Amino acid sequence: MSTTIDLARTYFTAVQDGDIPALGDLLAEDIVWHQPGAHRFSGDHRGRDAVFALLGAMMEASAGTFAIDTVHSYMDNGDLVAASIHFSGRRGELTMAMDGVDLLRITDGKITEMWLFSTDAAAEDAFWGH
């Protein structure tokens, strides 16, 4: 049986590889995704389809450049895994590159809830726009 950290590693590998079928297998159908900030993608997104729509819109807005470059570390506590990451993207002449933390709740082998944190929320808001 996989540990929560194993599942989180599989998730981040799928994200970095753009493996949509693998992501579909990892996300619970009723996942709740908490996107921080005060930009056009901020808010709670409920359900796997809504999360895929969100991620697709972010990739479209960044011309496919939005990426998690590095996962620095994983930490677990019961059904929660925190991953320290670095992410970046380009949107027109704007660039963004910063560290963050993704917090995943894993239940019965699926990611059921996701919270995202960034080191510079104002810069992320400016990058994504309204």
mmCIF file with all atom_site columns, C-alpha atoms in Angstrom:
data_model
loop_
_atom_site.group_PDB
_atom_site.id
_atom_site.type_symbol
_atom_site.label_atom_id
_atom_site.label_alt_id
_atom_site.label_comp_id
_atom_site.label_asym_id
_atom_site.label_entity_id
_atom_site.label_seq_id
_atom_site.pdbx_PDB_ins_code
_atom_site.Cartn_x
_atom_site.Cartn_y
_atom_site.Cartn_z
_atom_site.occupancy
_atom_site.B_iso_or_equiv
_atom_site.pdbx_formal_charge
_atom_site.auth_seq_id
_atom_site.auth_comp_id
_atom_site.auth_asym_id
_atom_site.auth_atom_id
_atom_site.pdbx_PDB_model_num
ATOM 1   C CA . MET A 1 1   ? 0.000   0.000  0.000   1.00 0.00 ? 1   MET A CA 1
ATOM 2   C CA . SER A 1 2   ? 1.306   3.447  -0.922  1.00 0.00 ? 2   SER A CA 1
ATOM 3   C CA . THR A 1 3   ? 1.951   6.033  1.717   1.00 0.00 ? 3   THR A CA 1
ATOM 4   C CA . THR A 1 4   ? 0.479   9.493  1.458   1.00 0.00 ? 4   THR A CA 1
ATOM 5   C CA . ILE A 1 5   ? 3.916   10.814 0.474   1.00 0.00 ? 5   ILE A CA 1
ATOM 6   C CA . ASP A 1 6   ? 4.168   8.204  -2.303  1.00 0.00 ? 6   ASP A CA 1
ATOM 7   C CA . LEU A 1 7   ? 0.815   9.361  -3.646  1.00 0.00 ? 7   LEU A CA 1
ATOM 8   C CA . ALA A 1 8   ? 1.876   13.007 -3.414  1.00 0.00 ? 8   ALA A CA 1
ATOM 9   C CA . ARG A 1 9   ? 5.088   12.221 -5.316  1.00 0.00 ? 9   ARG A CA 1
ATOM 10  C CA . THR A 1 10  ? 3.026   10.487 -8.002  1.00 0.00 ? 10  THR A CA 1
ATOM 11  C CA . TYR A 1 11  ? 0.754   13.552 -8.198  1.00 0.00 ? 11  TYR A CA 1
ATOM 12  C CA . PHE A 1 12  ? 3.642   16.018 -8.632  1.00 0.00 ? 12  PHE A CA 1
ATOM 13  C CA . THR A 1 13  ? 5.312   13.802 -11.228 1.00 0.00 ? 13  THR A CA 1
ATOM 14  C CA . ALA A 1 14  ? 2.040   13.671 -13.174 1.00 0.00 ? 14  ALA A CA 1
ATOM 15  C CA . VAL A 1 15  ? 1.715   17.469 -12.952 1.00 0.00 ? 15  VAL A CA 1
ATOM 16  C CA . GLN A 1 16  ? 5.298   17.999 -14.116 1.00 0.00 ? 16  GLN A CA 1
ATOM 17  C CA . ASP A 1 17  ? 4.866   15.487 -16.964 1.00 0.00 ? 17  ASP A CA 1
ATOM 18  C CA . GLY A 1 18  ? 1.440   16.829 -18.004 1.00 0.00 ? 18  GLY A CA 1
ATOM 19  C CA . ASP A 1 19  ? 0.002   13.331 -17.513 1.00 0.00 ? 19  ASP A CA 1
ATOM 20  C CA . ILE A 1 20  ? -3.722  14.165 -17.459 1.00 0.00 ? 20  ILE A CA 1
ATOM 21  C CA . PRO A 1 21  ? -4.947  10.531 -17.222 1.00 0.00 ? 21  PRO A CA 1
ATOM 22  C CA . ALA A 1 22  ? -2.738  9.964  -14.155 1.00 0.00 ? 22  ALA A CA 1
ATOM 23  C CA . LEU A 1 23  ? -4.050  13.190 -12.591 1.00 0.00 ? 23  LEU A CA 1
ATOM 24  C CA . GLY A 1 24  ? -7.591  12.026 -13.222 1.00 0.00 ? 24  GLY A CA 1
ATOM 25  C CA . ASP A 1 25  ? -6.831  8.814  -11.353 1.00 0.00 ? 25  ASP A CA 1
ATOM 26  C CA . LEU A 1 26  ? -5.350  10.698 -8.385  1.00 0.00 ? 26  LEU A CA 1
ATOM 27  C CA . LEU A 1 27  ? -7.989  13.402 -7.879  1.00 0.00 ? 27  LEU A CA 1
ATOM 28  C CA . ALA A 1 28  ? -11.199 12.464 -6.097  1.00 0.00 ? 28  ALA A CA 1
ATOM 29  C CA . GLU A 1 29  ? -14.308 13.156 -8.147  1.00 0.00 ? 29  GLU A CA 1
ATOM 30  C CA . ASP A 1 30  ? -15.503 15.553 -5.410  1.00 0.00 ? 30  ASP A CA 1
ATOM 31  C CA . ILE A 1 31  ? -12.137 17.225 -4.708  1.00 0.00 ? 31  ILE A CA 1
ATOM 32  C CA . VAL A 1 32  ? -12.183 20.734 -3.246  1.00 0.00 ? 32  VAL A CA 1
ATOM 33  C CA . TRP A 1 33  ? -9.341  22.941 -4.538  1.00 0.00 ? 33  TRP A CA 1
ATOM 34  C CA . HIS A 1 34  ? -8.621  26.140 -2.587  1.00 0.00 ? 34  HIS A CA 1
ATOM 35  C CA . GLN A 1 35  ? -6.863  28.580 -4.943  1.00 0.00 ? 35  GLN A CA 1
ATOM 36  C CA . PRO A 1 36  ? -5.557  31.542 -2.917  1.00 0.00 ? 36  PRO A CA 1
ATOM 37  C CA . GLY A 1 37  ? -5.290  35.185 -3.803  1.00 0.00 ? 37  GLY A CA 1
ATOM 38  C CA . ALA A 1 38  ? -7.341  37.927 -5.369  1.00 0.00 ? 38  ALA A CA 1
ATOM 39  C CA . HIS A 1 39  ? -6.978  37.071 -9.050  1.00 0.00 ? 39  HIS A CA 1
ATOM 40  C CA . ARG A 1 40  ? -9.242  35.608 -11.718 1.00 0.00 ? 40  ARG A CA 1
ATOM 41  C CA . PHE A 1 41  ? -8.510  32.002 -10.680 1.00 0.00 ? 41  PHE A CA 1
ATOM 42  C CA . SER A 1 42  ? -8.874  32.519 -6.892  1.00 0.00 ? 42  SER A CA 1
ATOM 43  C CA . GLY A 1 43  ? -11.523 30.760 -4.869  1.00 0.00 ? 43  GLY A CA 1
ATOM 44  C CA . ASP A 1 44  ? -12.782 27.282 -4.149  1.00 0.00 ? 44  ASP A CA 1
ATOM 45  C CA . HIS A 1 45  ? -13.165 24.925 -7.092  1.00 0.00 ? 45  HIS A CA 1
ATOM 46  C CA . ARG A 1 46  ? -15.320 21.884 -6.409  1.00 0.00 ? 46  ARG A CA 1
ATOM 47  C CA . GLY A 1 47  ? -15.087 18.650 -8.348  1.00 0.00 ? 47  GLY A CA 1
ATOM 48  C CA . ARG A 1 48  ? -12.485 17.085 -10.627 1.00 0.00 ? 48  ARG A CA 1
ATOM 49  C CA . ASP A 1 49  ? -14.005 18.690 -13.735 1.00 0.00 ? 49  ASP A CA 1
ATOM 50  C CA . ALA A 1 50  ? -13.808 22.152 -12.157 1.00 0.00 ? 50  ALA A CA 1
ATOM 51  C CA . VAL A 1 51  ? -10.177 21.561 -11.165 1.00 0.00 ? 51  VAL A CA 1
ATOM 52  C CA . PHE A 1 52  ? -9.276  20.435 -14.685 1.00 0.00 ? 52  PHE A CA 1
ATOM 53  C CA . ALA A 1 53  ? -11.041 23.522 -16.074 1.00 0.00 ? 53  ALA A CA 1
ATOM 54  C CA . LEU A 1 54  ? -9.056  25.722 -13.660 1.00 0.00 ? 54  LEU A CA 1
ATOM 55  C CA . LEU A 1 55  ? -5.716  24.143 -14.538 1.00 0.00 ? 55  LEU A CA 1
ATOM 56  C CA . GLY A 1 56  ? -6.511  24.292 -18.249 1.00 0.00 ? 56  GLY A CA 1
ATOM 57  C CA . ALA A 1 57  ? -7.372  27.986 -17.989 1.00 0.00 ? 57  ALA A CA 1
ATOM 58  C CA . MET A 1 58  ? -4.125  28.672 -16.112 1.00 0.00 ? 58  MET A CA 1
ATOM 59  C CA . MET A 1 59  ? -2.145  26.840 -18.792 1.00 0.00 ? 59  MET A CA 1
ATOM 60  C CA . GLU A 1 60  ? -3.973  28.753 -21.519 1.00 0.00 ? 60  GLU A CA 1
ATOM 61  C CA . ALA A 1 61  ? -3.361  32.112 -19.812 1.00 0.00 ? 61  ALA A CA 1
ATOM 62  C CA . SER A 1 62  ? 0.347   31.313 -19.469 1.00 0.00 ? 62  SER A CA 1
ATOM 63  C CA . ALA A 1 63  ? 0.707   29.861 -22.989 1.00 0.00 ? 63  ALA A CA 1
ATOM 64  C CA . GLY A 1 64  ? 1.629   26.534 -21.413 1.00 0.00 ? 64  GLY A CA 1
ATOM 65  C CA . THR A 1 65  ? 4.500   27.933 -19.348 1.00 0.00 ? 65  THR A CA 1
ATOM 66  C CA . PHE A 1 66  ? 3.009   27.621 -15.850 1.00 0.00 ? 66  PHE A CA 1
ATOM 67  C CA . ALA A 1 67  ? 4.903   24.828 -14.128 1.00 0.00 ? 67  ALA A CA 1
ATOM 68  C CA . ILE A 1 68  ? 6.017   23.365 -10.849 1.00 0.00 ? 68  ILE A CA 1
ATOM 69  C CA . ASP A 1 69  ? 9.765   23.439 -11.408 1.00 0.00 ? 69  ASP A CA 1
ATOM 70  C CA . THR A 1 70  ? 10.913  21.698 -8.248  1.00 0.00 ? 70  THR A CA 1
ATOM 71  C CA . VAL A 1 71  ? 9.514   19.869 -5.267  1.00 0.00 ? 71  VAL A CA 1
ATOM 72  C CA . HIS A 1 72  ? 11.942  20.588 -2.440  1.00 0.00 ? 72  HIS A CA 1
ATOM 73  C CA . SER A 1 73  ? 10.465  18.372 0.266   1.00 0.00 ? 73  SER A CA 1
ATOM 74  C CA . TYR A 1 74  ? 7.455   16.399 1.434   1.00 0.00 ? 74  TYR A CA 1
ATOM 75  C CA . MET A 1 75  ? 6.091   16.282 4.975   1.00 0.00 ? 75  MET A CA 1
ATOM 76  C CA . ASP A 1 76  ? 3.174   14.202 6.167   1.00 0.00 ? 76  ASP A CA 1
ATOM 77  C CA . ASN A 1 77  ? 0.868   14.221 9.141   1.00 0.00 ? 77  ASN A CA 1
ATOM 78  C CA . GLY A 1 78  ? -1.859  11.604 8.979   1.00 0.00 ? 78  GLY A CA 1
ATOM 79  C CA . ASP A 1 79  ? -3.927  12.185 5.857   1.00 0.00 ? 79  ASP A CA 1
ATOM 80  C CA . LEU A 1 80  ? -2.167  15.493 5.054   1.00 0.00 ? 80  LEU A CA 1
ATOM 81  C CA . VAL A 1 81  ? 0.957   16.007 2.939   1.00 0.00 ? 81  VAL A CA 1
ATOM 82  C CA . ALA A 1 82  ? 2.682   19.365 2.641   1.00 0.00 ? 82  ALA A CA 1
ATOM 83  C CA . ALA A 1 83  ? 5.019   19.807 -0.304  1.00 0.00 ? 83  ALA A CA 1
ATOM 84  C CA . SER A 1 84  ? 7.470   22.685 -0.479  1.00 0.00 ? 84  SER A CA 1
ATOM 85  C CA . ILE A 1 85  ? 7.658   23.662 -4.153  1.00 0.00 ? 85  ILE A CA 1
ATOM 86  C CA . HIS A 1 86  ? 8.949   26.229 -6.610  1.00 0.00 ? 86  HIS A CA 1
ATOM 87  C CA . PHE A 1 87  ? 6.695   27.313 -9.479  1.00 0.00 ? 87  PHE A CA 1
ATOM 88  C CA . SER A 1 88  ? 6.966   29.701 -12.384 1.00 0.00 ? 88  SER A CA 1
ATOM 89  C CA . GLY A 1 89  ? 5.277   30.963 -15.501 1.00 0.00 ? 89  GLY A CA 1
ATOM 90  C CA . ARG A 1 90  ? 5.236   33.593 -18.193 1.00 0.00 ? 90  ARG A CA 1
ATOM 91  C CA . ARG A 1 91  ? 2.223   35.554 -19.398 1.00 0.00 ? 91  ARG A CA 1
ATOM 92  C CA . GLY A 1 92  ? 3.087   37.937 -22.186 1.00 0.00 ? 92  GLY A CA 1
ATOM 93  C CA . GLU A 1 93  ? 5.839   40.146 -20.791 1.00 0.00 ? 93  GLU A CA 1
ATOM 94  C CA . LEU A 1 94  ? 5.049   39.208 -17.195 1.00 0.00 ? 94  LEU A CA 1
ATOM 95  C CA . THR A 1 95  ? 7.001   36.511 -15.385 1.00 0.00 ? 95  THR A CA 1
ATOM 96  C CA . MET A 1 96  ? 6.457   34.809 -12.077 1.00 0.00 ? 96  MET A CA 1
ATOM 97  C CA . ALA A 1 97  ? 8.798   32.554 -10.102 1.00 0.00 ? 97  ALA A CA 1
ATOM 98  C CA . MET A 1 98  ? 8.443   31.809 -6.405  1.00 0.00 ? 98  MET A CA 1
ATOM 99  C CA . ASP A 1 99  ? 8.307   29.197 -3.699  1.00 0.00 ? 99  ASP A CA 1
ATOM 100 C CA . GLY A 1 100 ? 5.107   27.848 -2.296  1.00 0.00 ? 100 GLY A CA 1
ATOM 101 C CA . VAL A 1 101 ? 3.531   25.081 -0.308  1.00 0.00 ? 101 VAL A CA 1
ATOM 102 C CA . ASP A 1 102 ? 0.853   22.739 -1.564  1.00 0.00 ? 102 ASP A CA 1
ATOM 103 C CA . LEU A 1 103 ? -1.132  20.958 1.135   1.00 0.00 ? 103 LEU A CA 1
ATOM 104 C CA . LEU A 1 104 ? -2.944  17.813 0.022   1.00 0.00 ? 104 LEU A CA 1
ATOM 105 C CA . ARG A 1 105 ? -5.567  15.853 1.979   1.00 0.00 ? 105 ARG A CA 1
ATOM 106 C CA . ILE A 1 106 ? -5.483  12.229 0.893   1.00 0.00 ? 106 ILE A CA 1
ATOM 107 C CA . THR A 1 107 ? -8.367  9.899  1.661   1.00 0.00 ? 107 THR A CA 1
ATOM 108 C CA . ASP A 1 108 ? -8.652  6.306  0.454   1.00 0.00 ? 108 ASP A CA 1
ATOM 109 C CA . GLY A 1 109 ? -5.843  6.779  -2.066  1.00 0.00 ? 109 GLY A CA 1
ATOM 110 C CA . LYS A 1 110 ? -7.286  9.942  -3.651  1.00 0.00 ? 110 LYS A CA 1
ATOM 111 C CA . ILE A 1 111 ? -6.546  13.639 -3.246  1.00 0.00 ? 111 ILE A CA 1
ATOM 112 C CA . THR A 1 112 ? -9.751  15.000 -1.735  1.00 0.00 ? 112 THR A CA 1
ATOM 113 C CA . GLU A 1 113 ? -8.699  18.532 -0.887  1.00 0.00 ? 113 GLU A CA 1
ATOM 114 C CA . MET A 1 114 ? -5.878  20.878 -1.924  1.00 0.00 ? 114 MET A CA 1
ATOM 115 C CA . TRP A 1 115 ? -4.723  24.144 -0.397  1.00 0.00 ? 115 TRP A CA 1
ATOM 116 C CA . LEU A 1 116 ? -2.072  26.251 -2.151  1.00 0.00 ? 116 LEU A CA 1
ATOM 117 C CA . PHE A 1 117 ? 0.208   28.884 -0.637  1.00 0.00 ? 117 PHE A CA 1
ATOM 118 C CA . SER A 1 118 ? 2.726   31.203 -2.308  1.00 0.00 ? 118 SER A CA 1
ATOM 119 C CA . THR A 1 119 ? 5.508   33.349 -0.888  1.00 0.00 ? 119 THR A CA 1
ATOM 120 C CA . ASP A 1 120 ? 4.345   36.480 -2.733  1.00 0.00 ? 120 ASP A CA 1
ATOM 121 C CA . ALA A 1 121 ? 0.570   36.563 -3.096  1.00 0.00 ? 121 ALA A CA 1
ATOM 122 C CA . ALA A 1 122 ? 0.615   40.118 -4.505  1.00 0.00 ? 122 ALA A CA 1
ATOM 123 C CA . ALA A 1 123 ? 3.028   39.121 -7.289  1.00 0.00 ? 123 ALA A CA 1
ATOM 124 C CA . GLU A 1 124 ? 0.938   36.058 -8.084  1.00 0.00 ? 124 GLU A CA 1
ATOM 125 C CA . ASP A 1 125 ? -2.224  38.200 -8.203  1.00 0.00 ? 125 ASP A CA 1
ATOM 126 C CA . ALA A 1 126 ? -0.509  40.647 -10.570 1.00 0.00 ? 126 ALA A CA 1
ATOM 127 C CA . PHE A 1 127 ? 0.683   37.797 -12.787 1.00 0.00 ? 127 PHE A CA 1
ATOM 128 C CA . TRP A 1 128 ? -2.745  36.169 -13.208 1.00 0.00 ? 128 TRP A CA 1
ATOM 129 C CA . GLY A 1 129 ? -4.703  39.435 -13.356 1.00 0.00 ? 129 GLY A CA 1
ATOM 130 C CA . HIS A 1 130 ? -8.442  39.872 -12.867 1.00 0.00 ? 130 HIS A CA 1
#
